[in-house]
Structure formats: C-alpha cells, structure tokens
Coordinates of C-alpha atoms in Angstrom, one line a residue:
M1 CA 125.0 19.3 96.6
L2 CA 124.2 15.7 95.8
Y3 CA 121.2 16.7 93.7
N4 CA 123.4 19.0 91.5
Y5 CA 125.9 16.3 91.1
F6 CA 123.2 13.8 90.0
Q7 CA 122.1 16.3 87.4
L8 CA 125.6 16.6 86.2
L9 CA 126.0 12.8 86.1
I10 CA 122.8 12.5 84.0
L11 CA 123.2 15.5 81.7
V12 CA 127.0 15.3 81.1
G13 CA 127.9 11.7 81.6
L14 CA 125.0 9.6 80.3
C15 CA 123.8 12.1 77.7
C16 CA 127.2 11.7 76.1
C17 CA 126.6 7.9 75.7
A18 CA 124.7 7.8 72.4
L19 CA 122.4 4.8 72.0
S20 CA 123.7 4.3 68.4
P21 CA 126.3 1.5 68.5
P22 CA 130.0 2.0 68.0
A23 CA 131.7 0.8 64.8
Y24 CA 132.6 -2.8 65.7
P25 CA 134.7 -4.8 63.3
Q26 CA 132.7 -6.5 60.5
G27 CA 129.5 -5.0 61.9
L28 CA 129.5 -6.9 65.1
R29 CA 127.5 -5.3 67.9
F30 CA 127.1 -6.3 71.5
I31 CA 123.4 -5.6 71.4
D32 CA 123.2 -8.4 68.8
K33 CA 124.8 -11.0 71.1
S34 CA 122.6 -13.7 72.6
E35 CA 120.4 -12.7 75.6
S36 CA 122.4 -15.1 77.8
V37 CA 125.6 -13.3 77.0
Q38 CA 124.0 -9.9 77.7
K39 CA 122.5 -11.1 81.0
E40 CA 125.8 -12.5 82.2
F41 CA 127.6 -9.3 81.3
L42 CA 124.9 -7.1 83.1
S43 CA 124.9 -9.4 86.1
K44 CA 128.6 -9.2 86.5
Y45 CA 128.5 -5.4 86.0
L46 CA 125.9 -4.9 88.7
A47 CA 127.7 -7.3 91.1
A48 CA 131.0 -5.5 90.7
E49 CA 129.6 -2.0 91.4
A50 CA 133.0 -0.6 90.3
P51 CA 133.3 -2.9 87.3
E52 CA 136.5 -4.3 85.9
G53 CA 138.0 -1.8 83.6
Y54 CA 136.8 1.1 85.7
S55 CA 138.6 3.3 88.2
I56 CA 136.9 5.5 90.8
V57 CA 138.6 8.7 91.7
N58 CA 137.5 11.5 94.1
G59 CA 136.7 14.6 92.2
A60 CA 136.5 18.1 93.8
N61 CA 132.8 17.6 94.7
A62 CA 131.9 13.9 94.4
P63 CA 133.2 10.6 93.1
E64 CA 133.7 10.3 89.4
I65 CA 133.6 7.1 87.3
V66 CA 136.2 7.0 84.5
P67 CA 135.2 4.5 81.8
N68 CA 137.5 2.1 79.8
T69 CA 137.0 -0.5 77.2
I70 CA 136.5 -4.1 78.3
V71 CA 136.2 -7.4 76.4
V72 CA 133.0 -9.5 76.7
D73 CA 132.6 -12.7 74.6
G74 CA 135.4 -11.6 72.3
L75 CA 134.1 -8.2 71.7
A76 CA 135.5 -4.9 72.9
I77 CA 132.8 -2.7 74.5
E78 CA 132.3 0.4 76.5
P79 CA 130.3 -0.9 79.5
D80 CA 128.2 2.1 80.4
M81 CA 127.1 2.6 76.8
E82 CA 126.1 -1.1 76.5
V83 CA 124.1 -1.0 79.8
L84 CA 122.2 2.0 78.5
R85 CA 121.4 0.1 75.3
L86 CA 120.3 -3.0 77.2
V87 CA 118.0 -1.0 79.4
N88 CA 116.6 0.9 76.4
R89 CA 115.7 -2.3 74.6
N90 CA 114.9 -4.9 77.3
D91 CA 112.5 -5.0 80.2
W92 CA 114.6 -7.7 81.8
A93 CA 117.5 -5.2 82.0
V94 CA 115.3 -2.7 83.7
E95 CA 114.3 -5.4 86.3
M96 CA 117.9 -6.2 86.9
I97 CA 118.7 -2.5 87.6
L98 CA 115.7 -2.2 89.9
R99 CA 116.7 -5.2 91.9
K100 CA 120.2 -3.8 92.2
I101 CA 118.8 -0.5 93.5
K102 CA 116.6 -2.4 96.0
E103 CA 119.6 -4.4 97.2
I104 CA 121.7 -1.3 97.8
R105 CA 118.8 0.4 99.6
S106 CA 118.5 -2.7 101.9
R107 CA 122.0 -2.2 103.2
P108 CA 122.3 -0.7 106.7
K109 CA 124.9 1.7 105.4
H110 CA 125.3 2.8 101.8
E111 CA 126.4 5.8 99.8
Y112 CA 123.5 7.4 98.1
Y113 CA 125.7 8.0 95.1
D114 CA 125.5 4.2 94.5
V115 CA 121.7 4.4 94.2
F116 CA 121.8 7.4 91.9
R117 CA 124.4 5.7 89.7
F118 CA 122.1 2.8 88.8
V119 CA 119.0 5.0 88.6
S120 CA 120.9 7.0 86.0
F121 CA 120.8 4.0 83.6
I122 CA 117.0 4.1 83.6
V123 CA 116.9 7.9 83.4
G124 CA 119.4 8.0 80.5
S125 CA 118.0 5.1 78.6
K126 CA 115.5 7.2 76.5
R127 CA 112.8 4.6 77.0
P128 CA 109.3 6.0 76.3
D129 CA 108.2 4.6 79.7
T130 CA 111.0 6.0 81.8
L131 CA 108.7 8.3 83.8
E132 CA 106.3 5.4 84.5
I133 CA 109.2 3.2 85.7
I134 CA 110.4 5.8 88.1
S135 CA 107.0 7.0 89.3
T136 CA 105.6 3.5 90.0
R137 CA 108.6 1.4 90.9
L138 CA 110.6 4.0 92.9
K139 CA 107.8 6.2 94.2
D140 CA 108.7 5.3 97.8
D141 CA 112.4 6.2 97.5
P142 CA 113.4 9.1 99.8
K143 CA 114.9 10.8 96.7
F144 CA 111.9 10.2 94.5
R145 CA 111.5 13.9 93.7
D146 CA 115.1 14.2 92.6
M147 CA 114.7 11.2 90.4
V148 CA 111.5 12.6 88.7
S149 CA 113.3 15.9 88.2
S150 CA 116.2 14.2 86.6
V151 CA 113.9 12.2 84.2
L152 CA 112.3 15.5 83.1
T153 CA 115.6 17.4 82.9
H154 CA 117.1 14.6 80.8
S155 CA 114.2 14.5 78.5
T156 CA 114.3 18.3 77.8
S157 CA 118.1 18.3 77.3
S158 CA 118.2 15.4 74.9
R159 CA 114.8 15.9 73.3
Y160 CA 114.3 12.4 71.9
P161 CA 111.1 11.8 69.8
E162 CA 109.1 10.3 72.6
A163 CA 109.9 13.0 75.1
P164 CA 106.9 15.4 74.4
Q165 CA 104.4 12.6 75.1
M166 CA 106.2 12.1 78.4
W167 CA 105.8 15.8 79.2
Y168 CA 102.0 15.6 78.7
R169 CA 101.8 12.5 80.9
A170 CA 103.9 14.3 83.6
L171 CA 101.6 17.3 83.6
E172 CA 98.5 15.1 83.7
S173 CA 99.9 12.7 86.3
N174 CA 98.0 11.7 89.4
N175 CA 101.2 12.0 91.4
P176 CA 101.5 15.5 92.7
V177 CA 105.3 15.2 93.0
V178 CA 105.5 14.5 89.3
V179 CA 103.2 17.5 88.4
S180 CA 105.1 19.8 90.7
E181 CA 108.4 19.0 89.1
A182 CA 107.1 19.1 85.5
L183 CA 105.1 22.3 85.7
P184 CA 107.8 24.9 86.4
L185 CA 110.3 23.3 84.1
L186 CA 107.9 23.0 81.1
A187 CA 106.3 26.4 81.7
E188 CA 109.7 28.1 81.5
I189 CA 110.6 26.3 78.3
F190 CA 107.3 26.8 76.5
E191 CA 106.5 30.3 77.4
E192 CA 108.7 31.2 74.5
P193 CA 109.9 27.9 73.0
P194 CA 113.2 27.7 71.2
H195 CA 113.1 26.5 67.6
D196 CA 113.9 22.8 68.3
F197 CA 111.2 22.6 71.0
R198 CA 108.6 24.2 68.6
R199 CA 109.1 21.4 66.1
L200 CA 108.8 18.6 68.7
W201 CA 105.7 20.3 70.3
A202 CA 104.0 20.7 66.9
I203 CA 104.4 17.0 66.2
A204 CA 103.2 16.2 69.7
L205 CA 100.1 18.4 69.3
V206 CA 99.1 16.8 66.0
D207 CA 99.7 13.4 67.5
R208 CA 97.6 14.3 70.5
Y209 CA 94.6 15.9 68.7
G210 CA 94.8 14.1 65.3
H211 CA 94.8 17.5 63.6
S212 CA 96.0 21.0 64.0
P213 CA 94.4 21.9 67.4
T214 CA 91.3 24.1 67.5
A215 CA 91.4 27.4 69.5
L216 CA 89.6 25.6 72.4
E217 CA 92.0 22.6 72.3
M218 CA 95.0 24.9 72.2
A219 CA 93.6 27.0 75.1
T220 CA 93.2 23.9 77.3
D221 CA 96.3 22.1 76.2
P222 CA 98.3 21.2 79.3
I223 CA 101.7 22.5 78.0
F224 CA 100.1 25.7 76.7
K225 CA 98.3 26.3 79.9
A226 CA 101.5 25.9 81.9
A227 CA 103.2 28.5 79.7
H228 CA 100.2 30.8 79.8
E229 CA 100.1 30.8 83.6
R230 CA 103.8 31.6 83.7
N231 CA 103.6 34.5 81.2
P232 CA 100.2 35.4 79.9
A233 CA 101.7 38.3 77.9
K234 CA 103.5 35.9 75.6
A235 CA 100.7 33.4 75.4
A236 CA 99.0 34.9 72.3
Q237 CA 102.2 35.0 70.3
T238 CA 103.1 31.5 71.3
R239 CA 99.6 30.2 70.5
S240 CA 99.6 31.9 67.0
M241 CA 103.0 30.5 66.2
M242 CA 102.2 27.0 67.3
L243 CA 98.9 26.9 65.4
G244 CA 100.8 27.8 62.3
L245 CA 103.3 25.1 62.8
T246 CA 100.7 22.5 63.6
E247 CA 98.8 23.4 60.4
R248 CA 101.9 22.8 58.4
E249 CA 102.7 19.6 60.2
Y250 CA 99.2 18.2 59.7
L251 CA 99.3 19.2 56.0
R252 CA 102.7 17.5 55.6
R253 CA 101.2 14.3 56.9
Q254 CA 98.5 14.4 54.2
L255 CA 101.0 14.4 51.4
P256 CA 101.6 11.1 49.6
A257 CA 104.8 9.3 50.5
P258 CA 107.6 9.9 47.9
P259 CA 108.1 6.9 45.6
V260 CA 110.8 4.5 46.4
V261 CA 113.6 4.7 43.9
K262 CA 115.1 1.3 43.1
Q263 CA 118.8 1.1 42.8

C-alpha cells in the first residue's frame, strides 16, 4: 500500500539521514555556505525531481531512490541529507518545498509518490513546528491524514527533544484529524511507556507544569488521559512511576550548574 511505503520512506530512509553534518575536509560544511549557494542547490534539486547523481529503480513494491554524492560549489555532499538540514534550519527552504508540492499537485497527472517524497523532507526535518506546517499548509491535501500520521510516527521513532511538546499540541489540536491520529498512537505508547519515553515525558511534564505535576494535573494531563482511557488497569502504576521521575527531574533542575573547568 502507498501509505505503508510512505511510512517506510520516512522511518527507514530519512530517519537514517542524521542532521549532524558529515566530516568534510578542514571542517567545511555545506550548511555554512552562503544562502545564495544553498538556494541555488535546492532550486536545482527540486527542479530535477530525480536529481543528478541519483538513479530511480523499481523495487518490489514501489520506486526507490538510491543516493549518491554530488559536488556543489566545490564541496562533495549527500543531497538528501543536505535538503533535510536546510529545511530544519531555514523557513525559506520550507517554502520552496511547499511550492514544489503545490506545483506537482497542479499537474493534471502525477504520481502521488512525487508528493510524498517532498513532504518527507518536512516530516523528517525534526523541526519543532513540523506538525503546524503540515496541519496548516497541507490541510486540504487528499492525503492529509497520512501526512499527519507520518509526522507523529516519525516523532515517536526518532524521539528528538522537541517531540513531546508536539505530542501535547497534537492531542489538544482543534483539527479532529490530528487528534484522531495522535490519540491511539500515543495511548499505546504511554499506557506502559518504555524507558526512553519515560525520560522524555518526565522532562515534558516539568516543562509543561513548571514543577512535578500535582495529582490533579497528572490526572488531567492529555497524554496520561489517553493512556488511562486505553488501559485503566495500568494507569495507577504509570502515574506513580511518572510522578517519581518528574520529582527527580524537577529537583535536578534546582541544583546549581557545575563550575566550568578552565583548560
């Protein structure tokens, strides 16, 4: 199914593209090039659709893009990784991607894979406002639900620091599609959260309430409520565990910063 392939593209392809830069000679990085160089690269990349240095092969279920290194302004780069970095750091890159999606959608005939491919650069960018970009700028897309699902799935698989605040915004969204996609996914994870999710959630809870949540705050917390509705039997254990973690997280923040040791 196209949706399953899109999930694979996001979770396997783009998740493998770390946003930390590769080791360029003498510390050179494409992200440090001038904005004009970066815009020219992205413009050519978007215009090509199958950029130079790439080959498109037909896999068993769907097309697959095979990356290769290309040279831009004298620097060898991996194009997909650099597009992700540009989108992560620059609003103008987001706008260029959105214009490309709109242009593809305006064609009388197009492969929906082409739309998903460029949407994936927004989904995989790890921007703190990714959900807002998708839910405001692409809310009229026929595959909007799949896009929202992919944003949330990507955020729970990569678990970057800003992800928990996105989960809260998704559960409290005014868009029913966003809520309906977020609710079952987050309820399943947080009914009995794995260790790495506990840590992220504890930080998010202290950020949200400014302290370790009270019993009332915890009982009405959107993530906890989702987990409670899915499995009330485990709710007490989860609540007790998270209150303990948030108390430690809050106390940790009260400790003075360690002195800086001069070399």
